Amino acid sequence: MMVYDLVGIGFGPSNLALAIAIEEHDTPLNAVFLEKQEDFGWHRGMLFEDATMQVSFLKDLVTMRNPASDFSFVSYLHAHDRLAEFINFKSMYPLRVEFHDYFMWAARRMSHLVRYGHTVTDVVPVVDENGEAWAVDVISPRGTFRARNVVVAVGLESSLPPDVTPGPRVWHNLDLLHRVASFDVPQPQRFIVVGAGQSAAESVAYLHSRYPTAEVNSVFFRYGYSPADDSNFANQIFDPAAVDLYYDAPADVKRMLFDYHRNTNYSVVDGELIEELYRRTYRERVLGRDRLHMMRASRIADLTPRADGVTAVVEHMPTGERQTLEADAIVYATGYRPVDVTRLLGTAGKHCLRDEEDLLRAERDYRLVTDAGLSAGIYLQGGTEHAHGITATLLSAGAIRAGEIARSISAAGRR
């Protein structure tokens, strides 16, 4: 059986960046990536036409690692004869649909390393005659791939409140565009959006524009949307040097830094979008036809799905007052959670060690710490915020992280 230097599980932006880093590495690595989707796709359900990226185009798949790479966003623009137009656009933040197209452009160029339609069902250690688990077999219904190293980058999955089950009229924002595409109500009367972060605000803006006669009720715990802190000094928390500092810091300092800088990324909204939503509410107030309602300091106290919509009881928490709303659909923009990596790794996952808080132990190079029963390398892209800080799941550090993993695997050498 062929033995790969690495098998990547998942082929989103993180492992795409790794594939390019491998391609550009001084010592080529023998790699293959397994992706359960039939083609490349990144948050397709949130690719609103006017939504922009929240990170600079310079934090693309490669530039922070290799500014001379021809896989950069600038190279993509040049290849599509839009470089001059983008320069005249005078923005560091491309449209999200354009950045997705950039990802697809790069993914097509890496297609020789990818096996689409492969869902990994188990990762089994391969033991030699000396009892050393020097490799693993990555198993899918369509084949088994043996490797000395595995790099897991399966992204995040949607998170819903414990008592909420998705259904025909109960949606998560991750699938919003897909849900709307199959929504067969020509003139809906009302939508409810739950959440106070960027995805919630974008969903509110989209539904308010998409259905010009429908009410949109935005329900959130806070009194108002909070702006993301993208100021110069705060943004340094995303610099490569900050990862070193965070990783080496004591646990209490890690928690302090993470909590203090949550407002750079979590449950916050781009300032321009906040202003746009406020303009809409004020304009409607002046014109006397309110459609956009901010239900602040509120929560969904009860939800009853129906065949033709939902009945939601909204509680105003300061007063306890409750209001019943009938809506055509409710959208939960309640965030994401890391995929359970040990469950995905199956047999090999049992060898991954955890810390006193039951979190996976990870080295600085993103290699998980395993027991003596497994010497093959298991690397994790995403899901190590407790070790590497806020950037562990973000695009902004993807290029640097990919380079570090490629170098680590190369330095370990071949058996």
Short mmCIF file of C-alpha atoms in Angstrom, two decimals:
data_model
loop_
_atom_site.label_atom_id
_atom_site.label_comp_id
_atom_site.label_asym_id
_atom_site.label_seq_id
_atom_site.Cartn_x
_atom_site.Cartn_y
_atom_site.Cartn_z
CA MET A 1 0.00 0.00 0.00
CA MET A 2 1.22 3.49 -0.83
CA VAL A 3 2.26 5.50 2.23
CA TYR A 4 1.64 9.26 2.12
CA ASP A 5 3.60 11.79 4.10
CA LEU A 6 0.26 13.25 5.05
CA VAL A 7 -3.45 12.79 4.52
CA GLY A 8 -5.59 15.87 5.02
CA ILE A 9 -9.12 15.39 6.31
CA GLY A 10 -11.27 18.20 4.96
CA PHE A 11 -10.48 20.59 2.14
CA GLY A 12 -11.71 24.01 3.12
CA PRO A 13 -9.55 27.14 3.17
CA SER A 14 -7.21 25.84 5.92
CA ASN A 15 -6.19 22.62 4.19
CA LEU A 16 -6.24 24.39 0.82
CA ALA A 17 -3.60 26.74 2.23
CA LEU A 18 -1.68 23.67 3.44
CA ALA A 19 -1.87 22.03 0.01
CA ILE A 20 -0.36 25.15 -1.55
CA ALA A 21 2.32 25.33 1.15
CA ILE A 22 3.24 21.72 0.37
CA GLU A 23 3.36 22.48 -3.34
CA GLU A 24 5.71 25.39 -2.70
CA HIS A 25 7.83 23.68 -0.03
CA ASP A 26 11.53 23.16 -0.68
CA THR A 27 11.20 19.44 0.06
CA PRO A 28 8.04 18.17 -1.63
CA LEU A 29 5.71 16.09 0.51
CA ASN A 30 3.54 13.27 -0.78
CA ALA A 31 0.02 14.28 0.21
CA VAL A 32 -3.65 13.69 -0.49
CA PHE A 33 -6.71 15.49 0.89
CA LEU A 34 -10.11 13.88 1.49
CA GLU A 35 -13.22 16.07 1.30
CA LYS A 36 -16.78 14.84 1.89
CA GLN A 37 -18.31 17.47 -0.41
CA GLU A 38 -18.39 16.79 -4.13
CA ASP A 39 -16.69 20.10 -4.89
CA PHE A 40 -15.00 22.94 -3.06
CA GLY A 41 -17.34 25.18 -1.09
CA TRP A 42 -16.98 27.64 1.78
CA HIS A 43 -20.03 28.90 3.67
CA ARG A 44 -22.11 28.99 0.50
CA GLY A 45 -25.25 29.61 2.51
CA MET A 46 -23.90 33.01 3.62
CA LEU A 47 -22.50 34.33 0.33
CA PHE A 48 -24.67 37.44 0.21
CA GLU A 49 -24.00 39.56 -2.85
CA ASP A 50 -23.03 42.68 -0.90
CA ALA A 51 -21.27 41.05 2.07
CA THR A 52 -17.58 41.86 2.42
CA MET A 53 -14.72 40.05 4.09
CA GLN A 54 -13.79 41.06 7.63
CA VAL A 55 -10.08 40.43 7.01
CA SER A 56 -7.67 42.12 4.62
CA PHE A 57 -7.16 40.53 1.22
CA LEU A 58 -3.46 40.32 2.15
CA LYS A 59 -4.43 37.64 4.67
CA ASP A 60 -5.25 35.27 1.85
CA LEU A 61 -4.09 31.68 1.38
CA VAL A 62 -0.41 32.50 0.93
CA THR A 63 0.76 36.12 1.19
CA MET A 64 1.71 36.18 4.88
CA ARG A 65 3.80 33.04 4.29
CA ASN A 66 5.09 33.71 0.78
CA PRO A 67 4.38 37.15 -0.72
CA ALA A 68 5.84 35.99 -4.06
CA SER A 69 3.37 33.10 -4.46
CA ASP A 70 1.25 33.03 -7.59
CA PHE A 71 -1.64 31.68 -5.47
CA SER A 72 -2.25 35.09 -3.91
CA PHE A 73 -5.46 37.08 -4.19
CA VAL A 74 -3.56 39.63 -6.27
CA SER A 75 -2.52 36.86 -8.68
CA TYR A 76 -6.16 35.78 -8.87
CA LEU A 77 -7.20 39.33 -9.75
CA HIS A 78 -4.50 39.51 -12.41
CA ALA A 79 -5.59 36.17 -13.88
CA HIS A 80 -9.16 37.47 -14.11
CA ASP A 81 -8.18 40.86 -15.55
CA ARG A 82 -9.60 42.76 -12.55
CA LEU A 83 -6.45 44.00 -10.83
CA ALA A 84 -6.79 47.62 -11.98
CA GLU A 85 -10.49 47.67 -11.13
CA PHE A 86 -9.83 46.30 -7.65
CA ILE A 87 -7.15 48.91 -7.03
CA ASN A 88 -9.67 51.59 -7.99
CA PHE A 89 -12.14 49.95 -5.60
CA LYS A 90 -9.90 51.35 -2.83
CA SER A 91 -10.70 48.71 -0.24
CA MET A 92 -8.73 46.13 1.70
CA TYR A 93 -11.89 44.04 2.06
CA PRO A 94 -13.16 42.20 -1.04
CA LEU A 95 -16.68 41.00 -1.54
CA ARG A 96 -17.19 37.62 0.09
CA VAL A 97 -18.45 36.11 -3.16
CA GLU A 98 -15.24 37.27 -4.84
CA PHE A 99 -13.04 35.78 -2.13
CA HIS A 100 -14.97 32.52 -2.44
CA ASP A 101 -14.29 32.56 -6.17
CA TYR A 102 -10.61 33.12 -5.35
CA PHE A 103 -10.68 30.04 -3.12
CA MET A 104 -12.29 28.02 -5.90
CA TRP A 105 -9.68 29.26 -8.39
CA ALA A 106 -6.90 28.07 -6.08
CA ALA A 107 -8.71 24.80 -5.27
CA ARG A 108 -9.04 23.93 -8.96
CA ARG A 109 -5.28 24.33 -9.32
CA MET A 110 -4.80 21.91 -6.40
CA SER A 111 -7.36 19.37 -7.62
CA HIS A 112 -4.66 16.76 -8.29
CA LEU A 113 -4.19 16.46 -4.52
CA VAL A 114 -7.88 16.16 -3.59
CA ARG A 115 -10.35 13.28 -3.49
CA TYR A 116 -13.82 14.78 -3.30
CA GLY A 117 -16.80 12.74 -2.12
CA HIS A 118 -14.75 10.94 0.53
CA THR A 119 -16.28 10.90 4.01
CA VAL A 120 -13.79 9.69 6.61
CA THR A 121 -15.29 7.06 8.91
CA ASP A 122 -12.25 6.02 10.96
CA VAL A 123 -8.54 6.59 11.46
CA VAL A 124 -6.80 3.38 12.54
CA PRO A 125 -3.20 3.15 13.81
CA VAL A 126 -0.88 0.90 11.80
CA VAL A 127 1.42 -1.08 14.09
CA ASP A 128 4.73 -2.58 12.93
CA GLU A 129 6.49 -5.71 14.20
CA ASN A 130 8.01 -3.72 17.06
CA GLY A 131 4.62 -2.55 18.28
CA GLU A 132 5.09 1.03 17.07
CA ALA A 133 2.08 2.77 15.52
CA TRP A 134 4.18 4.58 12.93
CA ALA A 135 1.31 5.37 10.54
CA VAL A 136 -2.47 5.46 10.33
CA ASP A 137 -5.03 4.20 7.85
CA VAL A 138 -7.57 6.90 7.01
CA ILE A 139 -10.70 5.02 6.02
CA SER A 140 -13.62 6.12 3.87
CA PRO A 141 -16.24 4.03 2.05
CA ARG A 142 -14.42 4.84 -1.18
CA GLY A 143 -10.93 3.83 -0.12
CA THR A 144 -8.23 3.57 2.53
CA PHE A 145 -5.24 5.92 2.62
CA ARG A 146 -2.15 5.21 4.72
CA ALA A 147 -0.11 8.12 6.03
CA ARG A 148 2.62 9.01 8.49
CA ASN A 149 0.71 12.16 9.40
CA VAL A 150 -2.89 13.33 9.40
CA VAL A 151 -3.98 16.97 9.26
CA VAL A 152 -7.57 17.53 10.35
CA ALA A 153 -9.26 20.71 9.13
CA VAL A 154 -12.98 20.08 9.05
CA GLY A 155 -14.02 23.55 10.17
CA LEU A 156 -16.90 24.38 12.46
CA GLU A 157 -20.46 23.14 12.63
CA SER A 158 -23.59 25.14 13.35
CA SER A 159 -24.58 25.57 16.98
CA LEU A 160 -28.21 25.77 18.08
CA PRO A 161 -29.70 26.13 21.56
CA PRO A 162 -30.15 22.72 23.22
CA ASP A 163 -33.93 22.73 22.90
CA VAL A 164 -34.02 23.80 19.23
CA THR A 165 -34.21 21.35 16.34
CA PRO A 166 -33.74 22.55 12.76
CA GLY A 167 -36.71 22.06 10.49
CA PRO A 168 -38.52 23.41 7.42
CA ARG A 169 -39.14 26.76 9.15
CA VAL A 170 -36.39 26.65 11.79
CA TRP A 171 -33.06 27.54 10.21
CA HIS A 172 -29.45 28.17 11.11
CA ASN A 173 -27.90 31.13 9.33
CA LEU A 174 -25.21 28.87 7.84
CA ASP A 175 -27.87 27.53 5.46
CA LEU A 176 -29.81 30.75 4.93
CA LEU A 177 -29.38 31.15 1.17
CA HIS A 178 -30.10 27.47 0.59
CA ARG A 179 -33.25 27.71 2.72
CA VAL A 180 -34.45 30.84 0.95
CA ALA A 181 -33.85 29.22 -2.45
CA SER A 182 -36.37 26.49 -1.57
CA PHE A 183 -38.73 28.78 0.38
CA ASP A 184 -42.09 28.60 -1.38
CA VAL A 185 -43.85 31.54 0.31
CA PRO A 186 -44.14 34.36 -2.28
CA GLN A 187 -44.94 37.12 0.24
CA PRO A 188 -43.89 36.17 3.77
CA GLN A 189 -45.19 38.36 6.57
CA ARG A 190 -42.48 38.07 9.22
CA PHE A 191 -39.05 36.62 9.98
CA ILE A 192 -37.31 36.31 13.34
CA VAL A 193 -33.51 36.36 13.58
CA VAL A 194 -31.87 35.32 16.86
CA GLY A 195 -28.34 36.50 17.65
CA ALA A 196 -26.21 39.62 18.00
CA GLY A 197 -23.09 38.88 15.94
CA GLN A 198 -21.99 39.55 12.38
CA SER A 199 -23.92 36.62 10.93
CA ALA A 200 -27.10 37.72 12.68
CA ALA A 201 -26.80 41.30 11.44
CA GLU A 202 -26.07 40.13 7.90
CA SER A 203 -29.08 37.80 8.00
CA VAL A 204 -31.30 40.63 9.21
CA ALA A 205 -30.08 42.95 6.46
CA TYR A 206 -30.48 40.27 3.79
CA LEU A 207 -34.02 39.25 4.74
CA HIS A 208 -35.09 42.88 5.12
CA SER A 209 -33.90 43.61 1.56
CA ARG A 210 -34.93 40.30 0.01
CA TYR A 211 -38.54 40.52 1.20
CA PRO A 212 -39.56 44.21 0.96
CA THR A 213 -42.99 43.71 2.51
CA ALA A 214 -42.01 41.43 5.40
CA GLU A 215 -41.24 42.38 8.97
CA VAL A 216 -37.88 41.30 10.36
CA ASN A 217 -37.55 40.98 14.13
CA SER A 218 -34.01 40.84 15.49
CA VAL A 219 -33.93 39.20 18.92
CA PHE A 220 -30.79 39.40 21.06
CA PHE A 221 -29.66 39.44 24.70
CA ARG A 222 -27.76 42.71 24.40
CA TYR A 223 -29.20 46.20 24.29
CA GLY A 224 -27.76 46.76 20.84
CA TYR A 225 -25.28 45.39 18.34
CA SER A 226 -21.68 45.82 19.51
CA PRO A 227 -19.04 46.94 17.00
CA ALA A 228 -16.00 44.79 16.30
CA ASP A 229 -12.75 46.22 17.59
CA ASP A 230 -10.62 46.40 14.46
CA SER A 231 -8.36 49.17 15.73
CA ASN A 232 -4.67 49.09 14.91
CA PHE A 233 -3.28 47.88 18.20
CA ALA A 234 -6.09 45.41 18.90
CA ASN A 235 -5.55 43.87 15.48
CA GLN A 236 -2.05 42.88 16.53
CA ILE A 237 -3.63 39.98 18.43
CA PHE A 238 -3.87 38.35 14.98
CA ASP A 239 -0.16 38.77 14.19
CA PRO A 240 2.01 35.63 13.98
CA ALA A 241 4.10 36.82 16.94
CA ALA A 242 0.98 36.92 19.11
CA VAL A 243 0.51 33.17 18.66
CA ASP A 244 3.95 32.52 20.16
CA LEU A 245 3.21 34.84 23.07
CA TYR A 246 -0.19 33.28 23.70
CA TYR A 247 1.04 29.70 23.47
CA ASP A 248 3.80 30.27 26.04
CA ALA A 249 1.62 32.25 28.46
CA PRO A 250 0.30 30.77 31.74
CA ALA A 251 -3.28 29.49 31.64
CA ASP A 252 -4.71 32.45 33.57
CA VAL A 253 -3.01 34.92 31.21
CA LYS A 254 -4.37 33.00 28.21
CA ARG A 255 -7.89 33.35 29.58
CA MET A 256 -7.36 37.04 30.30
CA LEU A 257 -6.08 37.77 26.79
CA PHE A 258 -8.81 35.73 25.14
CA ASP A 259 -11.61 37.35 27.14
CA TYR A 260 -10.21 40.85 26.72
CA HIS A 261 -9.95 40.54 22.94
CA ARG A 262 -13.17 38.62 22.29
CA ASN A 263 -14.62 41.81 20.86
CA THR A 264 -12.30 41.52 17.86
CA ASN A 265 -14.21 38.49 16.59
CA TYR A 266 -17.02 37.11 18.77
CA SER A 267 -20.61 38.41 18.95
CA VAL A 268 -19.64 41.68 17.30
CA VAL A 269 -20.68 43.39 14.08
CA ASP A 270 -18.89 45.47 11.47
CA GLY A 271 -19.45 49.14 12.27
CA GLU A 272 -20.68 50.05 8.79
CA LEU A 273 -23.34 47.34 8.93
CA ILE A 274 -24.54 48.59 12.31
CA GLU A 275 -24.88 52.08 10.86
CA GLU A 276 -26.74 50.74 7.82
CA LEU A 277 -29.25 48.84 9.96
CA TYR A 278 -29.80 51.91 12.13
CA ARG A 279 -30.36 54.03 9.02
CA ARG A 280 -33.02 51.57 7.90
CA THR A 281 -34.85 51.64 11.23
CA TYR A 282 -34.74 55.43 11.38
CA ARG A 283 -35.88 55.83 7.77
CA GLU A 284 -38.81 53.52 8.43
CA ARG A 285 -39.69 55.45 11.57
CA VAL A 286 -39.77 58.70 9.60
CA LEU A 287 -41.85 57.16 6.81
CA GLY A 288 -44.24 55.52 9.26
CA ARG A 289 -43.89 51.98 7.98
CA ASP A 290 -41.77 50.04 10.44
CA ARG A 291 -40.62 46.63 9.20
CA LEU A 292 -37.30 46.23 11.00
CA HIS A 293 -37.64 45.72 14.74
CA MET A 294 -34.81 45.44 17.26
CA MET A 295 -36.04 43.34 20.19
CA ARG A 296 -33.17 44.16 22.54
CA ALA A 297 -32.42 42.52 25.88
CA SER A 298 -34.74 39.72 24.83
CA ARG A 299 -34.76 35.98 24.38
CA ILE A 300 -36.89 33.27 22.81
CA ALA A 301 -38.76 31.83 25.80
CA ASP A 302 -40.75 29.29 23.80
CA LEU A 303 -40.87 28.12 20.20
CA THR A 304 -43.53 26.05 18.48
CA PRO A 305 -42.77 25.01 14.89
CA ARG A 306 -45.71 24.68 12.52
CA ALA A 307 -46.04 23.41 8.99
CA ASP A 308 -46.44 26.98 7.71
CA GLY A 309 -44.14 28.80 10.13
CA VAL A 310 -43.37 29.16 13.83
CA THR A 311 -44.94 30.62 16.94
CA ALA A 312 -42.32 32.28 19.14
CA VAL A 313 -42.72 33.72 22.61
CA VAL A 314 -40.21 36.55 23.07
CA GLU A 315 -39.39 37.61 26.62
CA HIS A 316 -38.09 41.10 27.37
CA MET A 317 -35.67 40.20 30.14
CA PRO A 318 -35.58 43.50 32.10
CA THR A 319 -39.36 43.45 32.64
CA GLY A 320 -40.32 39.81 32.09
CA GLU A 321 -42.96 40.96 29.61
CA ARG A 322 -43.72 38.37 26.95
CA GLN A 323 -44.88 38.84 23.38
CA THR A 324 -46.10 36.12 21.01
CA LEU A 325 -45.01 36.40 17.38
CA GLU A 326 -46.21 34.39 14.43
CA ALA A 327 -43.46 34.15 11.81
CA ASP A 328 -42.94 32.43 8.49
CA ALA A 329 -39.48 31.29 9.64
CA ILE A 330 -36.96 31.78 12.42
CA VAL A 331 -33.22 32.04 11.78
CA TYR A 332 -30.79 31.16 14.56
CA ALA A 333 -27.50 33.00 14.09
CA THR A 334 -26.21 31.47 17.29
CA GLY A 335 -22.68 30.69 16.27
CA TYR A 336 -20.59 27.63 15.59
CA ARG A 337 -18.73 24.99 17.54
CA PRO A 338 -15.68 22.91 16.69
CA VAL A 339 -16.32 19.45 15.32
CA ASP A 340 -15.53 16.71 17.84
CA VAL A 341 -12.12 15.77 16.48
CA THR A 342 -11.66 12.66 18.59
CA ARG A 343 -14.97 11.29 17.31
CA LEU A 344 -13.87 12.00 13.75
CA LEU A 345 -10.51 10.33 14.35
CA GLY A 346 -12.25 7.24 15.68
CA THR A 347 -9.76 4.64 16.86
CA ALA A 348 -6.79 7.02 16.67
CA GLY A 349 -8.69 9.63 18.66
CA LYS A 350 -8.45 7.46 21.76
CA HIS A 351 -4.70 8.10 21.78
CA CYS A 352 -5.05 11.91 21.91
CA LEU A 353 -4.26 13.33 25.34
CA ARG A 354 -6.23 16.06 27.11
CA ASP A 355 -5.38 18.65 29.73
CA GLU A 356 -6.96 19.19 33.15
CA GLU A 357 -9.85 21.06 31.50
CA ASP A 358 -10.47 18.12 29.15
CA LEU A 359 -9.17 20.06 26.14
CA LEU A 360 -6.94 18.49 23.53
CA ARG A 361 -3.27 19.06 24.20
CA ALA A 362 -1.50 20.60 21.22
CA GLU A 363 2.12 21.46 20.50
CA ARG A 364 3.12 24.87 19.13
CA ASP A 365 3.24 23.35 15.60
CA TYR A 366 -0.44 22.27 15.92
CA ARG A 367 0.48 18.61 16.42
CA LEU A 368 -1.75 16.93 18.98
CA VAL A 369 -0.06 15.26 21.91
CA THR A 370 -0.65 11.51 21.83
CA ASP A 371 0.17 8.66 24.16
CA ALA A 372 2.95 6.14 23.61
CA GLY A 373 0.59 3.97 21.59
CA LEU A 374 0.69 6.32 18.59
CA SER A 375 3.80 7.87 17.04
CA ALA A 376 2.18 8.95 13.76
CA GLY A 377 1.52 12.69 13.67
CA ILE A 378 -1.98 14.12 14.08
CA TYR A 379 -2.27 17.84 13.40
CA LEU A 380 -5.31 20.03 13.96
CA GLN A 381 -6.25 23.20 12.09
CA GLY A 382 -8.95 24.83 14.18
CA GLY A 383 -10.16 23.80 17.61
CA THR A 384 -6.97 24.83 19.45
CA GLU A 385 -7.97 28.31 20.58
CA HIS A 386 -7.17 27.30 24.15
CA ALA A 387 -3.55 26.71 23.10
CA HIS A 388 -2.94 29.12 20.20
CA GLY A 389 -5.43 31.90 20.81
CA ILE A 390 -8.14 33.59 18.78
CA THR A 391 -6.45 33.01 15.41
CA ALA A 392 -6.64 29.21 15.67
CA THR A 393 -9.91 29.04 13.72
CA LEU A 394 -9.56 32.16 11.58
CA LEU A 395 -8.59 32.79 7.97
CA SER A 396 -6.23 35.54 9.05
CA ALA A 397 -3.61 33.06 10.30
CA GLY A 398 -4.21 30.33 7.72
CA ALA A 399 -1.19 30.96 5.53
CA ILE A 400 1.30 31.09 8.41
CA ARG A 401 -0.28 28.09 10.15
CA ALA A 402 -0.10 26.03 6.94
CA GLY A 403 3.57 26.83 6.53
CA GLU A 404 4.33 25.84 10.11
CA ILE A 405 2.58 22.50 9.73
CA ALA A 406 4.29 21.76 6.41
CA ARG A 407 7.69 22.52 7.95
CA SER A 408 6.95 20.39 11.00
CA ILE A 409 5.98 17.37 8.91
CA SER A 410 8.97 17.82 6.64
CA ALA A 411 11.36 18.16 9.59
CA ALA A 412 10.05 14.93 11.11
CA GLY A 413 11.38 13.19 8.01
CA ARG A 414 10.26 10.02 6.33
CA ARG A 415 10.39 6.61 7.93
#
